[in-house]
Amino acid sequence: KNQVEQSPQSLIILEGKNCTLQCNYTVSPFSNLRWYKQDTGRGPVSLTIMTFSENTKSNGRYTATLDADTKQSSLHITASQLSDSASYICVVSAIGDRGSTLGRLYFGRGTQLTVWP
Amino acid sequence: DTEVTQTPKHLVMGMTNKKSLKCEQHMGHRAMYWYKQKAKKPPELMFVYSYEKLSINESVPSRFSPECPNSSLLNLHLHALQPEDSALYLCASSQGLASYEQYFGPGTRLTVT
C-alpha cells in the first residue's frame, strides 16, 4: 500500500534553533518527492522537489535529503524564524501505470511546526 | 507570473444554493487540479484536467461539477452541497501531469450552512 508517514506530528522550537522533520514512504514506483510549507488556511507552497537521483537539495534555510534506498527523506530548517511556523507536508509522486507520466500524489499528514520567540 | 489565483477567498452557501469556484493561471501549464482539504488533514485530490480534458475524477459526488473552459481557467460548480462539504478547496496547476511540480492557489474557504 502506498503511504507517506511523517514525524513528528508536531514540534515546538525556539527562534534561531535548527530542526529536522522526517518523512518515510512506501510509494512505488517512485517518481519524485516534494516538501511543501502550508500556512493555516492557505495553499501549500513548494520548498523542494527531488527525483530518484538527487540526494540533497537546498532552498535558502531549508535543506531536504532523500535516501531512495531506505525510502526516507528529511527536511532540515536552520536558524528558524517565527515565520517558519506552519505545516510541512511531504508529498511523494508515483509513476503511473503502463509507464505513463500520469502519477498519483501521496500526501503525508504533515508536521505542525511552531517557532516561539 | 508564477501565481495561481482563486476566487472567492471565502464562500458561505446554503444547501440549496448553486455557486462556482474559479481558478486561473497564466504559466502555460496544461494540467490543473482540484483538491479538498479538511482542517489538520492533507489535501485530497478531487479532479485532474490535462489539456482541458478531464483525466481523473476521484469518485467525487455529482454535486461537484468541474469545468475547464480553456487552458488557463478551471471552475468548480457546486450544487446541493452538504455541511460536511465545508472545507478549503485548493486549485493547483503543473506543466504536465503529476510528475511535475504543482503550484497551489491560496484556496477558497467554503462553508455550507
JSON list of N, CA, C and O in Angstrom, two decimals, chain A residues 2-53:
[
{"chain": "A", "resi": 2, "resn": "ASN", "atom": "N", "xyz": [0.56, 2.18, -0.88]},
{"chain": "A", "resi": 2, "resn": "ASN", "atom": "CA", "xyz": [1.35, 3.41, -0.97]},
{"chain": "A", "resi": 2, "resn": "ASN", "atom": "C", "xyz": [1.01, 4.35, 0.17]},
{"chain": "A", "resi": 2, "resn": "ASN", "atom": "O", "xyz": [-0.13, 4.76, 0.32]},
{"chain": "A", "resi": 3, "resn": "GLN", "atom": "N", "xyz": [2.01, 4.65, 0.97]},
{"chain": "A", "resi": 3, "resn": "GLN", "atom": "CA", "xyz": [1.79, 5.52, 2.13]},
{"chain": "A", "resi": 3, "resn": "GLN", "atom": "C", "xyz": [2.96, 6.46, 2.33]},
{"chain": "A", "resi": 3, "resn": "GLN", "atom": "O", "xyz": [4.09, 6.17, 1.91]},
{"chain": "A", "resi": 4, "resn": "VAL", "atom": "N", "xyz": [2.65, 7.58, 2.98]},
{"chain": "A", "resi": 4, "resn": "VAL", "atom": "CA", "xyz": [3.68, 8.54, 3.37]},
{"chain": "A", "resi": 4, "resn": "VAL", "atom": "C", "xyz": [3.46, 8.85, 4.84]},
{"chain": "A", "resi": 4, "resn": "VAL", "atom": "O", "xyz": [2.37, 9.26, 5.23]},
{"chain": "A", "resi": 5, "resn": "GLU", "atom": "N", "xyz": [4.47, 8.61, 5.65]},
{"chain": "A", "resi": 5, "resn": "GLU", "atom": "CA", "xyz": [4.40, 8.84, 7.08]},
{"chain": "A", "resi": 5, "resn": "GLU", "atom": "C", "xyz": [5.37, 9.94, 7.47]},
{"chain": "A", "resi": 5, "resn": "GLU", "atom": "O", "xyz": [6.54, 9.90, 7.09]},
{"chain": "A", "resi": 6, "resn": "GLN", "atom": "N", "xyz": [4.89, 10.88, 8.26]},
{"chain": "A", "resi": 6, "resn": "GLN", "atom": "CA", "xyz": [5.75, 11.98, 8.71]},
{"chain": "A", "resi": 6, "resn": "GLN", "atom": "C", "xyz": [5.86, 11.98, 10.23]},
{"chain": "A", "resi": 6, "resn": "GLN", "atom": "O", "xyz": [4.92, 11.63, 10.94]},
{"chain": "A", "resi": 7, "resn": "SER", "atom": "N", "xyz": [7.02, 12.41, 10.67]},
{"chain": "A", "resi": 7, "resn": "SER", "atom": "CA", "xyz": [7.24, 12.57, 12.11]},
{"chain": "A", "resi": 7, "resn": "SER", "atom": "C", "xyz": [8.17, 13.74, 12.37]},
{"chain": "A", "resi": 7, "resn": "SER", "atom": "O", "xyz": [9.01, 14.07, 11.52]},
{"chain": "A", "resi": 8, "resn": "PRO", "atom": "N", "xyz": [8.04, 14.40, 13.51]},
{"chain": "A", "resi": 8, "resn": "PRO", "atom": "CA", "xyz": [6.95, 14.21, 14.46]},
{"chain": "A", "resi": 8, "resn": "PRO", "atom": "C", "xyz": [5.66, 14.81, 13.93]},
{"chain": "A", "resi": 8, "resn": "PRO", "atom": "O", "xyz": [5.66, 15.53, 12.93]},
{"chain": "A", "resi": 9, "resn": "GLN", "atom": "N", "xyz": [4.56, 14.56, 14.60]},
{"chain": "A", "resi": 9, "resn": "GLN", "atom": "CA", "xyz": [3.28, 15.14, 14.21]},
{"chain": "A", "resi": 9, "resn": "GLN", "atom": "C", "xyz": [3.29, 16.64, 14.46]},
{"chain": "A", "resi": 9, "resn": "GLN", "atom": "O", "xyz": [2.71, 17.41, 13.71]},
{"chain": "A", "resi": 10, "resn": "SER", "atom": "N", "xyz": [3.92, 17.04, 15.56]},
{"chain": "A", "resi": 10, "resn": "SER", "atom": "CA", "xyz": [4.04, 18.46, 15.87]},
{"chain": "A", "resi": 10, "resn": "SER", "atom": "C", "xyz": [5.37, 18.69, 16.57]},
{"chain": "A", "resi": 10, "resn": "SER", "atom": "O", "xyz": [5.94, 17.78, 17.17]},
{"chain": "A", "resi": 11, "resn": "LEU", "atom": "N", "xyz": [5.84, 19.94, 16.49]},
{"chain": "A", "resi": 11, "resn": "LEU", "atom": "CA", "xyz": [7.15, 20.28, 17.02]},
{"chain": "A", "resi": 11, "resn": "LEU", "atom": "C", "xyz": [7.16, 21.75, 17.42]},
{"chain": "A", "resi": 11, "resn": "LEU", "atom": "O", "xyz": [6.67, 22.59, 16.67]},
{"chain": "A", "resi": 12, "resn": "ILE", "atom": "N", "xyz": [7.69, 22.02, 18.58]},
{"chain": "A", "resi": 12, "resn": "ILE", "atom": "CA", "xyz": [7.85, 23.40, 19.05]},
{"chain": "A", "resi": 12, "resn": "ILE", "atom": "C", "xyz": [9.33, 23.65, 19.27]},
{"chain": "A", "resi": 12, "resn": "ILE", "atom": "O", "xyz": [9.99, 22.88, 19.96]},
{"chain": "A", "resi": 13, "resn": "ILE", "atom": "N", "xyz": [9.83, 24.72, 18.67]},
{"chain": "A", "resi": 13, "resn": "ILE", "atom": "CA", "xyz": [11.24, 25.07, 18.86]},
{"chain": "A", "resi": 13, "resn": "ILE", "atom": "C", "xyz": [11.34, 26.58, 19.12]},
{"chain": "A", "resi": 13, "resn": "ILE", "atom": "O", "xyz": [10.42, 27.33, 18.83]},
{"chain": "A", "resi": 14, "resn": "LEU", "atom": "N", "xyz": [12.48, 26.98, 19.65]},
{"chain": "A", "resi": 14, "resn": "LEU", "atom": "CA", "xyz": [12.72, 28.40, 19.89]},
{"chain": "A", "resi": 14, "resn": "LEU", "atom": "C", "xyz": [13.33, 29.04, 18.66]},
{"chain": "A", "resi": 14, "resn": "LEU", "atom": "O", "xyz": [14.09, 28.40, 17.91]},
{"chain": "A", "resi": 15, "resn": "GLU", "atom": "N", "xyz": [13.00, 30.27, 18.46]},
{"chain": "A", "resi": 15, "resn": "GLU", "atom": "CA", "xyz": [13.54, 31.06, 17.35]},
{"chain": "A", "resi": 15, "resn": "GLU", "atom": "C", "xyz": [15.06, 30.97, 17.33]},
{"chain": "A", "resi": 15, "resn": "GLU", "atom": "O", "xyz": [15.71, 31.08, 18.37]},
{"chain": "A", "resi": 16, "resn": "GLY", "atom": "N", "xyz": [15.60, 30.76, 16.14]},
{"chain": "A", "resi": 16, "resn": "GLY", "atom": "CA", "xyz": [17.05, 30.67, 15.98]},
{"chain": "A", "resi": 16, "resn": "GLY", "atom": "C", "xyz": [17.59, 29.25, 16.03]},
{"chain": "A", "resi": 16, "resn": "GLY", "atom": "O", "xyz": [18.72, 29.01, 15.60]},
{"chain": "A", "resi": 17, "resn": "LYS", "atom": "N", "xyz": [16.79, 28.32, 16.54]},
{"chain": "A", "resi": 17, "resn": "LYS", "atom": "CA", "xyz": [17.24, 26.93, 16.61]},
{"chain": "A", "resi": 17, "resn": "LYS", "atom": "C", "xyz": [17.01, 26.21, 15.29]},
{"chain": "A", "resi": 17, "resn": "LYS", "atom": "O", "xyz": [16.23, 26.65, 14.44]},
{"chain": "A", "resi": 18, "resn": "ASN", "atom": "N", "xyz": [17.70, 25.08, 15.15]},
{"chain": "A", "resi": 18, "resn": "ASN", "atom": "CA", "xyz": [17.53, 24.23, 13.97]},
{"chain": "A", "resi": 18, "resn": "ASN", "atom": "C", "xyz": [16.57, 23.09, 14.28]},
{"chain": "A", "resi": 18, "resn": "ASN", "atom": "O", "xyz": [16.38, 22.74, 15.45]},
{"chain": "A", "resi": 19, "resn": "CYS", "atom": "N", "xyz": [15.99, 22.52, 13.24]},
{"chain": "A", "resi": 19, "resn": "CYS", "atom": "CA", "xyz": [15.15, 21.33, 13.45]},
{"chain": "A", "resi": 19, "resn": "CYS", "atom": "C", "xyz": [15.16, 20.47, 12.19]},
{"chain": "A", "resi": 19, "resn": "CYS", "atom": "O", "xyz": [15.50, 20.94, 11.10]},
{"chain": "A", "resi": 20, "resn": "THR", "atom": "N", "xyz": [14.79, 19.20, 12.39]},
{"chain": "A", "resi": 20, "resn": "THR", "atom": "CA", "xyz": [14.73, 18.26, 11.27]},
{"chain": "A", "resi": 20, "resn": "THR", "atom": "C", "xyz": [13.41, 17.50, 11.31]},
{"chain": "A", "resi": 20, "resn": "THR", "atom": "O", "xyz": [13.02, 16.97, 12.34]},
{"chain": "A", "resi": 21, "resn": "LEU", "atom": "N", "xyz": [12.74, 17.49, 10.16]},
{"chain": "A", "resi": 21, "resn": "LEU", "atom": "CA", "xyz": [11.48, 16.79, 10.02]},
{"chain": "A", "resi": 21, "resn": "LEU", "atom": "C", "xyz": [11.71, 15.54, 9.18]},
{"chain": "A", "resi": 21, "resn": "LEU", "atom": "O", "xyz": [12.51, 15.56, 8.25]},
{"chain": "A", "resi": 22, "resn": "GLN", "atom": "N", "xyz": [10.98, 14.47, 9.49]},
{"chain": "A", "resi": 22, "resn": "GLN", "atom": "CA", "xyz": [11.21, 13.20, 8.83]},
{"chain": "A", "resi": 22, "resn": "GLN", "atom": "C", "xyz": [10.02, 12.78, 7.97]},
{"chain": "A", "resi": 22, "resn": "GLN", "atom": "O", "xyz": [8.86, 13.09, 8.29]},
{"chain": "A", "resi": 23, "resn": "CYS", "atom": "N", "xyz": [10.34, 12.04, 6.92]},
{"chain": "A", "resi": 23, "resn": "CYS", "atom": "CA", "xyz": [9.31, 11.50, 6.02]},
{"chain": "A", "resi": 23, "resn": "CYS", "atom": "C", "xyz": [9.74, 10.12, 5.57]},
{"chain": "A", "resi": 23, "resn": "CYS", "atom": "O", "xyz": [10.85, 9.96, 5.05]},
{"chain": "A", "resi": 24, "resn": "ASN", "atom": "N", "xyz": [8.91, 9.13, 5.80]},
{"chain": "A", "resi": 24, "resn": "ASN", "atom": "CA", "xyz": [9.14, 7.77, 5.29]},
{"chain": "A", "resi": 24, "resn": "ASN", "atom": "C", "xyz": [8.01, 7.41, 4.34]},
{"chain": "A", "resi": 24, "resn": "ASN", "atom": "O", "xyz": [6.85, 7.75, 4.59]},
{"chain": "A", "resi": 25, "resn": "TYR", "atom": "N", "xyz": [8.35, 6.75, 3.26]},
{"chain": "A", "resi": 25, "resn": "TYR", "atom": "CA", "xyz": [7.31, 6.44, 2.28]},
{"chain": "A", "resi": 25, "resn": "TYR", "atom": "C", "xyz": [7.46, 5.01, 1.78]},
{"chain": "A", "resi": 25, "resn": "TYR", "atom": "O", "xyz": [8.52, 4.41, 1.85]},
{"chain": "A", "resi": 26, "resn": "THR", "atom": "N", "xyz": [6.34, 4.50, 1.28]},
{"chain": "A", "resi": 26, "resn": "THR", "atom": "CA", "xyz": [6.34, 3.17, 0.69]},
{"chain": "A", "resi": 26, "resn": "THR", "atom": "C", "xyz": [5.83, 3.22, -0.74]},
{"chain": "A", "resi": 26, "resn": "THR", "atom": "O", "xyz": [5.47, 2.20, -1.32]},
{"chain": "A", "resi": 27, "resn": "VAL", "atom": "N", "xyz": [5.78, 4.44, -1.30]},
{"chain": "A", "resi": 27, "resn": "VAL", "atom": "CA", "xyz": [5.23, 4.64, -2.64]},
{"chain": "A", "resi": 27, "resn": "VAL", "atom": "C", "xyz": [6.14, 4.02, -3.69]},
{"chain": "A", "resi": 27, "resn": "VAL", "atom": "O", "xyz": [7.35, 4.24, -3.70]},
{"chain": "A", "resi": 28, "resn": "SER", "atom": "N", "xyz": [5.55, 3.26, -4.59]},
{"chain": "A", "resi": 28, "resn": "SER", "atom": "CA", "xyz": [6.30, 2.61, -5.65]},
{"chain": "A", "resi": 28, "resn": "SER", "atom": "C", "xyz": [5.42, 2.45, -6.89]},
{"chain": "A", "resi": 28, "resn": "SER", "atom": "O", "xyz": [4.23, 2.14, -6.75]},
{"chain": "A", "resi": 29, "resn": "PRO", "atom": "N", "xyz": [5.96, 2.60, -8.08]},
{"chain": "A", "resi": 29, "resn": "PRO", "atom": "CA", "xyz": [7.30, 3.05, -8.39]},
{"chain": "A", "resi": 29, "resn": "PRO", "atom": "C", "xyz": [7.45, 4.55, -8.16]},
{"chain": "A", "resi": 29, "resn": "PRO", "atom": "O", "xyz": [6.61, 5.35, -8.56]},
{"chain": "A", "resi": 30, "resn": "PHE", "atom": "N", "xyz": [8.57, 4.90, -7.56]},
{"chain": "A", "resi": 30, "resn": "PHE", "atom": "CA", "xyz": [8.81, 6.27, -7.12]},
{"chain": "A", "resi": 30, "resn": "PHE", "atom": "C", "xyz": [9.12, 7.18, -8.30]},
{"chain": "A", "resi": 30, "resn": "PHE", "atom": "O", "xyz": [9.84, 6.81, -9.22]},
{"chain": "A", "resi": 31, "resn": "SER", "atom": "N", "xyz": [8.54, 8.39, -8.27]},
{"chain": "A", "resi": 31, "resn": "SER", "atom": "CA", "xyz": [8.86, 9.38, -9.28]},
{"chain": "A", "resi": 31, "resn": "SER", "atom": "C", "xyz": [9.63, 10.55, -8.67]},
{"chain": "A", "resi": 31, "resn": "SER", "atom": "O", "xyz": [10.74, 10.83, -9.08]},
{"chain": "A", "resi": 32, "resn": "ASN", "atom": "N", "xyz": [9.03, 11.23, -7.71]},
{"chain": "A", "resi": 32, "resn": "ASN", "atom": "CA", "xyz": [9.74, 12.31, -7.04]},
{"chain": "A", "resi": 32, "resn": "ASN", "atom": "C", "xyz": [9.13, 12.58, -5.68]},
{"chain": "A", "resi": 32, "resn": "ASN", "atom": "O", "xyz": [8.06, 12.07, -5.36]},
{"chain": "A", "resi": 33, "resn": "LEU", "atom": "N", "xyz": [9.84, 13.36, -4.89]},
{"chain": "A", "resi": 33, "resn": "LEU", "atom": "CA", "xyz": [9.40, 13.70, -3.54]},
{"chain": "A", "resi": 33, "resn": "LEU", "atom": "C", "xyz": [9.49, 15.20, -3.37]},
{"chain": "A", "resi": 33, "resn": "LEU", "atom": "O", "xyz": [10.49, 15.82, -3.75]},
{"chain": "A", "resi": 34, "resn": "ARG", "atom": "N", "xyz": [8.43, 15.76, -2.81]},
{"chain": "A", "resi": 34, "resn": "ARG", "atom": "CA", "xyz": [8.37, 17.21, -2.61]},
{"chain": "A", "resi": 34, "resn": "ARG", "atom": "C", "xyz": [8.11, 17.52, -1.15]},
{"chain": "A", "resi": 34, "resn": "ARG", "atom": "O", "xyz": [7.43, 16.77, -0.47]},
{"chain": "A", "resi": 35, "resn": "TRP", "atom": "N", "xyz": [8.61, 18.64, -0.74]},
{"chain": "A", "resi": 35, "resn": "TRP", "atom": "CA", "xyz": [8.27, 19.21, 0.56]},
{"chain": "A", "resi": 35, "resn": "TRP", "atom": "C", "xyz": [7.53, 20.52, 0.29]},
{"chain": "A", "resi": 35, "resn": "TRP", "atom": "O", "xyz": [7.99, 21.37, -0.48]},
{"chain": "A", "resi": 36, "resn": "TYR", "atom": "N", "xyz": [6.38, 20.66, 0.98]},
{"chain": "A", "resi": 36, "resn": "TYR", "atom": "CA", "xyz": [5.59, 21.88, 0.89]},
{"chain": "A", "resi": 36, "resn": "TYR", "atom": "C", "xyz": [5.46, 22.50, 2.28]},
{"chain": "A", "resi": 36, "resn": "TYR", "atom": "O", "xyz": [5.41, 21.80, 3.28]},
{"chain": "A", "resi": 37, "resn": "LYS", "atom": "N", "xyz": [5.36, 23.82, 2.29]},
{"chain": "A", "resi": 37, "resn": "LYS", "atom": "CA", "xyz": [5.04, 24.56, 3.51]},
{"chain": "A", "resi": 37, "resn": "LYS", "atom": "C", "xyz": [3.63, 25.10, 3.35]},
{"chain": "A", "resi": 37, "resn": "LYS", "atom": "O", "xyz": [3.31, 25.71, 2.32]},
{"chain": "A", "resi": 38, "resn": "GLN", "atom": "N", "xyz": [2.80, 24.88, 4.37]},
{"chain": "A", "resi": 38, "resn": "GLN", "atom": "CA", "xyz": [1.43, 25.39, 4.30]},
{"chain": "A", "resi": 38, "resn": "GLN", "atom": "C", "xyz": [1.08, 26.17, 5.55]},
{"chain": "A", "resi": 38, "resn": "GLN", "atom": "O", "xyz": [1.04, 25.61, 6.65]},
{"chain": "A", "resi": 39, "resn": "ASP", "atom": "N", "xyz": [0.83, 27.46, 5.35]},
{"chain": "A", "resi": 39, "resn": "ASP", "atom": "CA", "xyz": [0.32, 28.28, 6.44]},
{"chain": "A", "resi": 39, "resn": "ASP", "atom": "C", "xyz": [-1.16, 27.98, 6.62]},
{"chain": "A", "resi": 39, "resn": "ASP", "atom": "O", "xyz": [-1.85, 27.61, 5.66]},
{"chain": "A", "resi": 40, "resn": "THR", "atom": "N", "xyz": [-1.66, 28.18, 7.82]},
{"chain": "A", "resi": 40, "resn": "THR", "atom": "CA", "xyz": [-3.05, 27.86, 8.13]},
{"chain": "A", "resi": 40, "resn": "THR", "atom": "C", "xyz": [-3.99, 28.60, 7.20]},
{"chain": "A", "resi": 40, "resn": "THR", "atom": "O", "xyz": [-3.89, 29.82, 7.04]},
{"chain": "A", "resi": 41, "resn": "GLY", "atom": "N", "xyz": [-4.90, 27.85, 6.56]},
{"chain": "A", "resi": 41, "resn": "GLY", "atom": "CA", "xyz": [-5.91, 28.45, 5.69]},
{"chain": "A", "resi": 41, "resn": "GLY", "atom": "C", "xyz": [-5.38, 28.92, 4.35]},
{"chain": "A", "resi": 41, "resn": "GLY", "atom": "O", "xyz": [-6.09, 29.61, 3.62]},
{"chain": "A", "resi": 42, "resn": "ARG", "atom": "N", "xyz": [-4.13, 28.56, 4.03]},
{"chain": "A", "resi": 42, "resn": "ARG", "atom": "CA", "xyz": [-3.54, 28.97, 2.77]},
{"chain": "A", "resi": 42, "resn": "ARG", "atom": "C", "xyz": [-3.15, 27.75, 1.95]},
{"chain": "A", "resi": 42, "resn": "ARG", "atom": "O", "xyz": [-3.09, 26.63, 2.46]},
{"chain": "A", "resi": 43, "resn": "GLY", "atom": "N", "xyz": [-2.84, 27.97, 0.68]},
{"chain": "A", "resi": 43, "resn": "GLY", "atom": "CA", "xyz": [-2.40, 26.87, -0.16]},
{"chain": "A", "resi": 43, "resn": "GLY", "atom": "C", "xyz": [-0.95, 26.50, 0.12]},
{"chain": "A", "resi": 43, "resn": "GLY", "atom": "O", "xyz": [-0.16, 27.34, 0.54]},
{"chain": "A", "resi": 44, "resn": "PRO", "atom": "N", "xyz": [-0.58, 25.25, -0.12]},
{"chain": "A", "resi": 44, "resn": "PRO", "atom": "CA", "xyz": [0.80, 24.82, 0.08]},
{"chain": "A", "resi": 44, "resn": "PRO", "atom": "C", "xyz": [1.76, 25.53, -0.88]},
{"chain": "A", "resi": 44, "resn": "PRO", "atom": "O", "xyz": [1.40, 25.80, -2.03]},
{"chain": "A", "resi": 45, "resn": "VAL", "atom": "N", "xyz": [2.94, 25.80, -0.41]},
{"chain": "A", "resi": 45, "resn": "VAL", "atom": "CA", "xyz": [3.98, 26.43, -1.21]},
{"chain": "A", "resi": 45, "resn": "VAL", "atom": "C", "xyz": [5.16, 25.46, -1.31]},
{"chain": "A", "resi": 45, "resn": "VAL", "atom": "O", "xyz": [5.62, 24.95, -0.29]},
{"chain": "A", "resi": 46, "resn": "SER", "atom": "N", "xyz": [5.62, 25.22, -2.52]},
{"chain": "A", "resi": 46, "resn": "SER", "atom": "CA", "xyz": [6.68, 24.24, -2.72]},
{"chain": "A", "resi": 46, "resn": "SER", "atom": "C", "xyz": [8.01, 24.75, -2.15]},
{"chain": "A", "resi": 46, "resn": "SER", "atom": "O", "xyz": [8.38, 25.89, -2.36]},
{"chain": "A", "resi": 47, "resn": "LEU", "atom": "N", "xyz": [8.71, 23.88, -1.44]},
{"chain": "A", "resi": 47, "resn": "LEU", "atom": "CA", "xyz": [10.04, 24.20, -0.93]},
{"chain": "A", "resi": 47, "resn": "LEU", "atom": "C", "xyz": [11.12, 23.51, -1.77]},
{"chain": "A", "resi": 47, "resn": "LEU", "atom": "O", "xyz": [12.09, 24.13, -2.19]},
{"chain": "A", "resi": 48, "resn": "THR", "atom": "N", "xyz": [10.95, 22.20, -1.99]},
{"chain": "A", "resi": 48, "resn": "THR", "atom": "CA", "xyz": [11.92, 21.44, -2.79]},
{"chain": "A", "resi": 48, "resn": "THR", "atom": "C", "xyz": [11.20, 20.31, -3.51]},
{"chain": "A", "resi": 48, "resn": "THR", "atom": "O", "xyz": [10.15, 19.86, -3.09]},
{"chain": "A", "resi": 49, "resn": "ILE", "atom": "N", "xyz": [11.81, 19.87, -4.59]},
{"chain": "A", "resi": 49, "resn": "ILE", "atom": "CA", "xyz": [11.35, 18.68, -5.29]},
{"chain": "A", "resi": 49, "resn": "ILE", "atom": "C", "xyz": [12.58, 17.89, -5.69]},
{"chain": "A", "resi": 49, "resn": "ILE", "atom": "O", "xyz": [13.54, 18.46, -6.21]},
{"chain": "A", "resi": 50, "resn": "MET", "atom": "N", "xyz": [12.59, 16.59, -5.40]},
{"chain": "A", "resi": 50, "resn": "MET", "atom": "CA", "xyz": [13.76, 15.75, -5.68]},
{"chain": "A", "resi": 50, "resn": "MET", "atom": "C", "xyz": [13.35, 14.50, -6.43]},
{"chain": "A", "resi": 50, "resn": "MET", "atom": "O", "xyz": [12.34, 13.87, -6.10]},
{"chain": "A", "resi": 51, "resn": "THR", "atom": "N", "xyz": [14.15, 14.14, -7.40]},
{"chain": "A", "resi": 51, "resn": "THR", "atom": "CA", "xyz": [13.94, 12.91, -8.13]},
{"chain": "A", "resi": 51, "resn": "THR", "atom": "C", "xyz": [14.82, 11.81, -7.54]},
{"chain": "A", "resi": 51, "resn": "THR", "atom": "O", "xyz": [15.62, 12.05, -6.63]},
{"chain": "A", "resi": 52, "resn": "PHE", "atom": "N", "xyz": [14.73, 10.63, -8.12]},
{"chain": "A", "resi": 52, "resn": "PHE", "atom": "CA", "xyz": [15.42, 9.45, -7.61]},
{"chain": "A", "resi": 52, "resn": "PHE", "atom": "C", "xyz": [16.93, 9.67, -7.48]},
{"chain": "A", "resi": 52, "resn": "PHE", "atom": "O", "xyz": [17.57, 9.20, -6.54]},
{"chain": "A", "resi": 53, "resn": "SER", "atom": "N", "xyz": [17.49, 10.40, -8.43]},
{"chain": "A", "resi": 53, "resn": "SER", "atom": "CA", "xyz": [18.95, 10.53, -8.47]},
{"chain": "A", "resi": 53, "resn": "SER", "atom": "C", "xyz": [19.51, 11.63, -7.58]},
{"chain": "A", "resi": 53, "resn": "SER", "atom": "O", "xyz": [20.71, 11.76, -7.41]}
]
